[in-house]
Coordinates of C-alpha atoms in Angstrom, one line a residue:
M1365 CA -1.3 18.1 -18.7
H1366 CA -4.5 16.0 -18.2
L1367 CA -3.9 12.6 -16.7
L1368 CA -6.2 9.6 -16.3
F1369 CA -5.4 7.9 -13.0
A1370 CA -6.4 4.2 -13.5
T1371 CA -6.9 2.4 -10.3
S1372 CA -8.7 -0.6 -8.9
I1373 CA -10.6 1.3 -6.3
V1374 CA -11.2 5.0 -6.5
P1375 CA -10.8 7.2 -3.4
D1376 CA -13.9 7.6 -1.2
G1377 CA -12.4 9.6 1.5
A1378 CA -12.2 6.9 4.0
L1379 CA -8.4 6.2 3.8
A1380 CA -9.0 2.8 5.6
S1381 CA -5.8 1.1 4.3
G1382 CA -2.3 1.9 3.4
Y1383 CA -3.1 1.6 -0.2
E1384 CA -5.7 4.2 -0.1
I1385 CA -3.5 6.6 2.0
A1386 CA -0.7 6.1 -0.6
N1387 CA -3.1 6.8 -3.5
A1388 CA -4.4 10.1 -1.9
A1389 CA -0.8 11.3 -1.4
I1390 CA 0.1 10.6 -5.0
I1391 CA -2.9 12.1 -6.6
D1392 CA -2.4 15.3 -4.4
A1393 CA 1.2 15.5 -5.4
L1394 CA 0.3 15.2 -9.1
R1395 CA -2.2 18.0 -8.7
R1396 CA 0.4 20.2 -6.8
A1397 CA 2.7 19.7 -9.8
G1398 CA 0.0 21.3 -12.0
A1399 CA -1.5 18.2 -13.6
R1400 CA -5.3 17.8 -14.0
V1401 CA -6.1 14.3 -12.6
T1402 CA -9.3 12.4 -13.5
V1403 CA -9.5 9.2 -11.5
I1404 CA -11.1 6.0 -13.2
G1405 CA -11.7 2.7 -11.5
F1406 CA -14.3 0.8 -9.3
I1407 CA -15.7 1.7 -5.9
W1408 CA -16.6 -0.3 -2.9
P1409 CA -20.3 -1.1 -2.6
G1410 CA -22.3 1.6 -0.7
K1411 CA -19.5 4.1 -1.1
A1412 CA -19.4 7.4 -3.1
P1413 CA -16.2 8.9 -4.6
S1414 CA -14.7 11.8 -2.6
D1415 CA -14.2 14.0 -5.6
P1416 CA -17.1 13.0 -8.0
Q1417 CA -16.3 15.9 -10.4
N1418 CA -13.0 14.4 -11.2
T1419 CA -13.8 10.6 -10.9
I1420 CA -15.3 8.1 -13.3
V1421 CA -16.8 5.1 -11.5
L1422 CA -17.1 1.9 -13.6
D1423 CA -19.0 0.0 -11.1
A1424 CA -19.3 -1.0 -7.5
V1425 CA -17.3 -4.2 -6.6
E1426 CA -16.4 -6.3 -3.5
V1427 CA -13.0 -7.7 -4.2
R1428 CA -11.9 -8.7 -0.7
T1429 CA -11.0 -12.3 -0.7
E1430 CA -11.4 -12.7 3.1
S1431 CA -15.0 -11.7 2.9
A1432 CA -15.9 -13.8 -0.2
S1433 CA -17.9 -17.0 0.0
P1434 CA -16.1 -20.3 -0.9
L1435 CA -18.3 -20.4 -4.1
Q1436 CA -17.1 -16.9 -5.1
K1437 CA -13.5 -17.8 -4.4
L1438 CA -13.9 -20.8 -6.6
A1439 CA -15.4 -18.8 -9.4
W1440 CA -12.6 -16.3 -9.3
L1441 CA -10.1 -19.0 -9.4
G1442 CA -11.8 -20.8 -12.4
K1443 CA -12.0 -17.5 -14.2
A1444 CA -8.4 -16.8 -13.6
V1445 CA -7.2 -20.2 -14.9
V1446 CA -9.4 -19.9 -18.1
S1447 CA -8.4 -16.3 -18.8
G1448 CA -4.7 -16.6 -18.0
L1449 CA -5.0 -13.5 -15.6
T1450 CA -3.8 -13.2 -12.1
F1451 CA -6.4 -13.9 -9.4
S1452 CA -6.2 -10.2 -8.2
S1453 CA -6.9 -8.8 -11.7
V1454 CA -9.6 -11.2 -12.7
K1455 CA -11.7 -10.0 -9.8
L1456 CA -12.1 -6.6 -11.6
R1457 CA -13.2 -8.1 -14.9
V1458 CA -16.8 -7.1 -14.2
V1459 CA -17.1 -4.8 -17.1
P1460 CA -16.2 -5.5 -20.8
D1461 CA -13.3 -3.8 -22.5
A1462 CA -15.9 -1.8 -24.7
E1463 CA -17.5 -0.2 -21.6
L1464 CA -14.1 0.8 -20.2
R1465 CA -13.2 2.4 -23.6
A1466 CA -16.6 4.3 -23.5
A1467 CA -15.7 5.5 -20.0
I1468 CA -12.4 6.7 -21.0
E1469 CA -13.8 8.6 -23.9
R1470 CA -16.1 10.5 -21.5
A1471 CA -13.0 11.7 -19.7
G1472 CA -12.2 14.0 -22.7
P1473 CA -8.8 14.6 -24.3
F1474 CA -6.0 13.6 -22.1
D1475 CA -2.2 13.2 -22.4
G1476 CA -1.6 9.9 -20.6
Y1477 CA -2.3 7.3 -18.0
V1478 CA -1.0 6.8 -14.4
L1479 CA -1.4 3.1 -14.1
N1480 CA -1.7 2.6 -10.4
S1481 CA -0.4 -0.8 -9.4
V1482 CA -0.7 -4.0 -11.4
Q1483 CA -4.3 -5.1 -10.5
F1484 CA -6.2 -2.8 -12.8
A1485 CA -3.6 -2.5 -15.3
G1486 CA -3.4 -6.3 -15.6
A1487 CA -7.2 -6.6 -15.9
F1488 CA -7.5 -4.2 -18.7
E1489 CA -3.9 -4.1 -20.2
K1490 CA -5.0 -4.0 -23.9
V1491 CA -7.4 -1.2 -23.4
L1492 CA -4.8 0.9 -21.5
A1493 CA -2.2 0.6 -24.2
D1494 CA -3.4 3.5 -26.4
R1495 CA -1.5 6.2 -24.6
P1496 CA 1.8 6.8 -23.0
F1497 CA 1.8 6.1 -19.2
V1498 CA 3.7 6.1 -16.0
F1499 CA 3.5 3.1 -13.8
V1500 CA 3.2 3.2 -10.0
A1501 CA 4.6 0.1 -8.5
H1502 CA 3.3 0.1 -4.9
N1503 CA 5.1 -3.2 -4.3
V1504 CA 7.2 -5.8 -6.1
E1505 CA 4.1 -7.9 -6.4
H1506 CA 5.7 -11.1 -7.7
R1507 CA 8.1 -11.2 -4.8
S1508 CA 5.2 -10.7 -2.3
A1509 CA 3.5 -13.6 -3.9
E1510 CA 6.5 -15.8 -3.6
E1511 CA 6.7 -14.9 0.1
N1512 CA 3.0 -15.7 0.4
A1513 CA 3.6 -19.0 -1.2
A1514 CA 6.3 -19.9 1.2
A1515 CA 4.1 -19.0 4.2
A1516 CA 1.0 -20.7 2.9
G1517 CA -0.8 -23.2 5.0
S1518 CA -2.1 -25.6 2.3
A1519 CA -0.9 -27.1 -1.0
L1520 CA -3.7 -25.2 -2.8
Q1521 CA -2.7 -21.9 -1.4
R1522 CA 0.9 -22.5 -2.3
W1523 CA 0.0 -23.5 -5.8
M1524 CA -2.3 -20.3 -6.2
F1525 CA 0.5 -18.0 -4.8
R1526 CA 3.1 -19.6 -7.1
R1527 CA 0.9 -19.1 -10.1
E1528 CA 0.3 -15.6 -9.1
A1529 CA 4.0 -15.0 -8.7
R1530 CA 4.9 -16.3 -12.1
L1531 CA 2.2 -14.2 -13.9
L1532 CA 2.9 -11.1 -11.9
K1533 CA 6.7 -11.3 -12.9
V1534 CA 5.9 -11.2 -16.5
M1535 CA 3.3 -8.5 -16.1
E1536 CA 5.5 -6.3 -14.0
E1537 CA 8.3 -6.8 -16.6
R1538 CA 5.9 -5.9 -19.4
L1539 CA 4.4 -2.8 -17.7
C1540 CA 7.9 -1.4 -16.6
G1541 CA 9.3 -2.0 -20.0
A1542 CA 6.5 -0.1 -21.7
A1543 CA 6.1 2.7 -19.1
R1544 CA 7.6 6.2 -19.9
F1545 CA 8.6 6.3 -16.2
V1546 CA 8.1 4.1 -13.2
F1547 CA 7.5 5.2 -9.6
T1548 CA 8.2 2.9 -6.7
L1549 CA 7.7 3.4 -3.0
A1550 CA 11.0 1.9 -1.9
E1551 CA 14.6 2.3 -3.4
E1552 CA 15.3 -1.4 -3.4
D1553 CA 12.1 -2.0 -5.5
R1554 CA 13.6 0.0 -8.5
A1555 CA 16.4 -2.7 -9.0
A1556 CA 14.0 -5.6 -8.3
L1557 CA 11.8 -4.3 -11.2
G1558 CA 14.8 -3.7 -13.5
V1559 CA 14.3 0.2 -13.6
A1560 CA 17.1 1.4 -11.4
S1561 CA 18.2 4.0 -13.8
D1562 CA 17.3 7.7 -12.9
R1563 CA 15.9 8.2 -16.4
R1564 CA 13.5 5.2 -16.0
S1565 CA 12.3 5.6 -12.4
A1566 CA 12.2 7.5 -9.0
V1567 CA 11.1 6.7 -5.4
L1568 CA 8.0 8.5 -4.0
P1569 CA 8.5 9.3 -0.3
L1570 CA 4.9 9.3 0.9
V1571 CA 3.1 11.2 3.5
T1572 CA -0.1 10.3 5.3
R1573 CA -1.5 13.8 5.6
T1574 CA -1.4 17.0 3.6
Q1575 CA -0.4 19.2 6.6
A1576 CA 2.5 18.6 9.0
P1577 CA 1.4 17.6 12.6
A1578 CA 1.5 20.5 14.9
G1579 CA 4.7 19.5 16.9
K1580 CA 4.6 17.4 20.1
A1581 CA 1.1 17.2 21.5
K1582 CA 0.0 16.0 24.9
R1583 CA -1.6 12.5 24.8
H1584 CA -3.4 10.0 27.3
I1585 CA -1.7 6.8 27.2
D1586 CA -4.0 3.8 27.9
C1587 CA -2.0 0.8 26.7
D1588 CA 1.7 -0.1 26.4
A1589 CA 1.7 -1.0 22.7
A1590 CA -0.8 -0.6 19.7
L1591 CA -0.9 -2.1 16.3
I1592 CA -3.4 -1.4 13.5
G1593 CA -3.6 -2.7 10.1
T1594 CA -5.3 -4.9 7.4
W1595 CA -4.3 -8.1 8.9
T1596 CA -6.1 -10.1 6.2
W1597 CA -3.4 -8.9 3.6
Q1598 CA -1.0 -11.8 3.6
P1599 CA 2.3 -9.7 4.1
N1600 CA 0.7 -8.0 7.2
R1601 CA -0.5 -11.4 8.3
I1602 CA 3.0 -12.8 8.2
G1603 CA 4.4 -9.9 10.4
L1604 CA 1.5 -10.3 12.9
D1605 CA 2.2 -14.0 13.1
W1606 CA 5.8 -13.3 13.8
F1607 CA 5.0 -10.8 16.5
L1608 CA 2.5 -13.0 18.4
S1609 CA 4.6 -16.1 18.1
K1610 CA 8.1 -14.8 18.5
V1611 CA 8.0 -11.4 20.3
V1612 CA 5.0 -11.5 22.6
P1613 CA 6.1 -14.6 24.7
H1614 CA 9.1 -12.6 25.9
L1615 CA 6.9 -9.7 27.2
K1616 CA 5.8 -9.5 30.9
P1617 CA 2.3 -10.7 31.6
G1618 CA 1.3 -7.1 32.5
F1619 CA 2.5 -5.6 29.3
R1620 CA -0.8 -4.3 27.5
I1621 CA -1.0 -4.8 23.7
R1622 CA -4.1 -3.7 21.7
I1623 CA -4.4 -4.8 18.1
A1624 CA -7.0 -3.1 15.7
G1625 CA -8.0 -3.8 12.2
N1626 CA -9.6 -6.4 10.1
M1627 CA -8.6 -9.7 11.5
P1628 CA -8.5 -13.2 9.8
S1629 CA -9.9 -16.1 11.7
G1630 CA -7.6 -18.2 13.8
I1631 CA -5.6 -15.3 15.3
S1632 CA -5.2 -15.5 19.0
S1633 CA -2.5 -15.1 21.6
P1634 CA -2.3 -16.8 25.2
H1635 CA -0.5 -13.6 26.5
P1636 CA -2.9 -12.0 29.1
G1637 CA -2.2 -8.5 28.0
V1638 CA -3.1 -9.0 24.3
S1639 CA -6.5 -7.7 23.2
F1640 CA -8.1 -7.4 19.8
A1641 CA -10.1 -4.2 19.1
G1642 CA -11.5 -4.9 15.7
R1643 CA -12.3 -1.8 13.6
V1644 CA -11.8 1.5 15.5
P1645 CA -13.4 4.8 14.5
D1646 CA -10.2 6.8 14.7
A1647 CA -6.9 5.1 13.8
Q1648 CA -4.8 8.1 14.8
A1649 CA -6.4 8.3 18.2
F1650 CA -5.9 4.6 18.6
V1651 CA -2.1 4.7 18.1
R1652 CA -1.8 7.8 20.0
G1653 CA -3.1 5.9 23.0
A1654 CA -0.1 3.7 23.1
A1655 CA 3.2 4.3 24.8
V1656 CA 5.1 2.7 22.0
I1657 CA 4.2 1.5 18.4
P1658 CA 5.6 -2.0 17.3
L1659 CA 6.5 -1.8 13.5
I1660 CA 6.5 -5.5 12.6
S1661 CA 6.9 -6.0 8.9
T1662 CA 8.8 -9.2 8.0
A1663 CA 7.5 -9.7 4.4
G1664 CA 6.4 -7.7 1.4
S1665 CA 8.0 -4.8 -0.5
G1666 CA 7.1 -1.2 -1.0
V1667 CA 6.7 1.1 1.9
Q1668 CA 5.1 0.7 5.3
L1669 CA 2.7 3.6 5.7
K1670 CA 2.3 2.8 9.4
T1671 CA 6.0 3.6 9.8
I1672 CA 5.5 6.9 8.0
E1673 CA 2.5 7.9 10.2
T1674 CA 4.4 6.9 13.4
F1675 CA 7.3 9.1 12.4
E1676 CA 5.0 12.0 11.4
L1677 CA 3.3 11.8 14.8
G1678 CA 6.6 11.6 16.6
L1679 CA 5.7 8.4 18.5
P1680 CA 8.3 6.1 20.1
S1681 CA 8.6 2.9 18.1
V1682 CA 10.5 -0.5 17.8
A1683 CA 10.9 -1.6 14.2
T1684 CA 12.1 -4.5 12.1
S1685 CA 14.5 -3.5 9.5
R1686 CA 11.8 -4.6 6.8
S1687 CA 9.5 -1.9 8.4
L1688 CA 12.0 0.7 7.4
R1689 CA 12.1 0.0 3.7
G1690 CA 11.6 3.0 1.5
I1691 CA 12.5 5.4 4.4
G1692 CA 15.8 7.3 4.4
Y1693 CA 15.4 8.8 7.9
R1694 CA 15.1 7.1 11.3
P1695 CA 14.2 9.3 14.4
D1696 CA 16.0 8.9 17.6
N1697 CA 13.0 7.4 19.4
C1698 CA 13.0 4.4 16.9
V1699 CA 14.9 1.3 17.9
V1700 CA 15.6 -1.2 15.0
T1701 CA 16.1 -5.0 15.6
D1702 CA 15.1 -8.2 13.9
D1703 CA 15.7 -10.3 17.0
P1704 CA 12.5 -11.2 18.8
I1705 CA 14.0 -11.1 22.3
A1706 CA 15.7 -7.7 21.7
F1707 CA 12.4 -6.5 20.2
A1708 CA 10.5 -7.4 23.4
A1709 CA 13.1 -5.8 25.6
A1710 CA 13.2 -2.6 23.5
L1711 CA 9.2 -2.4 23.7
Q1712 CA 9.3 -2.7 27.4
A1713 CA 12.1 -0.1 27.8
A1714 CA 10.2 2.4 25.6
A1715 CA 7.0 1.9 27.4
A1716 CA 8.6 2.5 30.6
N1717 CA 10.2 5.8 29.5
V1718 CA 8.0 7.3 26.8
H1719 CA 9.9 9.8 24.6
D1720 CA 7.9 11.6 21.9
M1721 CA 9.4 13.8 19.3
D1722 CA 8.3 16.5 16.9
G1723 CA 7.4 14.7 13.5
S1724 CA 6.8 17.9 11.5
A1725 CA 10.3 18.1 10.1
F1726 CA 10.1 14.5 8.9
H1727 CA 6.8 15.3 7.2
R1728 CA 8.2 18.4 5.5
R1729 CA 11.2 16.4 4.3
Q1730 CA 9.0 13.7 2.9
L1731 CA 6.7 16.1 1.1
K1732 CA 9.5 18.0 -0.5
A1733 CA 11.0 14.8 -1.8
L1734 CA 7.7 13.5 -3.0
D1735 CA 7.0 16.6 -5.1
A1736 CA 10.5 16.5 -6.7
A1737 CA 10.0 12.9 -7.6
I1738 CA 6.6 13.5 -9.1
G1739 CA 8.1 16.4 -11.1
L1740 CA 10.8 14.1 -12.7
G1741 CA 8.1 11.6 -13.9
L1742 CA 6.0 14.3 -15.3
E1743 CA 8.8 15.9 -17.0
R1744 CA 9.7 12.6 -18.8
L1745 CA 6.0 12.0 -19.7
G1746 CA 5.8 15.6 -21.0
A1747 CA 9.0 15.1 -23.1
V1748 CA 7.7 12.0 -24.6
R1749 CA 4.3 13.7 -25.5
Q1750 CA 6.3 16.5 -27.2
E1751 CA 8.3 14.0 -29.3
V1752 CA 5.2 12.4 -30.3
A1753 CA 3.6 15.7 -31.2
A1754 CA 6.6 16.6 -33.3

């Protein structure tokens, strides 16, 4: 079976975000199942695809809102309003439909699409309607937009996110209704998208690496807690704001917290132990230098890749209940609480008595379940293909 994996940004090997890590895990699983996968989409400026022989690059695009100029943001908004598309999809409308069709033809004969999230699918929905497809819902995007609207700091932002939520809800309903099978990254997302039946959907339990970690390994601890993420993504920003404003004030002044990743303007903390590291060369080495990992998600849907990585590495953690969505197993060295005072107390207790675990069993469990779920989706797509051929 030859599948065209249609995505906003093609893999370049960097795995710099949870989205990119998830994509790599899904593509690897499709190939382990025996499918031939050709990836089609855009690429970050200055980057090259990690698998050029099996990748079709449409163009280089810079679609990160946080790095765009005010004029560019205004242009995107105007184009979205005129076209009726979402803000996230209109940023990808840099090539015409005819150019995408020609690129698809270059892929040669194929059996169906894997539509990876709503951004690319929403930008080119008519072009991508010519073959059967499975849909990968990384999040319930319209609910995330609703949460973003509730947390927005200005009337314009609230209007934009509410508009986004309204359009995304219709788009998600349309994509899920037309898909031969839907993959979600969290169990609760299946019902939220209206595809809770096992004939319609399955959850993909993800991994962040192809090989299991080699048991408990010695590590040098140089701070009490470490967080890393794309904090400019609004659901992550909401969790970080909660952590800095609600949890950190209850930590002792000597408790050392390092925060790495792309940081929006205006983020700060009066706590003397908080430091911002910016981008770091090795994300795994960064988190392994911490006594405990705070898992601080309070918004969004889908799965938290940082939670999966923490469990794979066997690191101690303190997690909100929202950080465990999509994960059916919690190791003994993970404390769960949504109370900020209890969260702070658990962080200090874990840092004072570090207890690492062997995360390889968790990794193997996830990988086995991922492969089984992918098999269900491909079986459904294959059955549809056979019906059409008959």
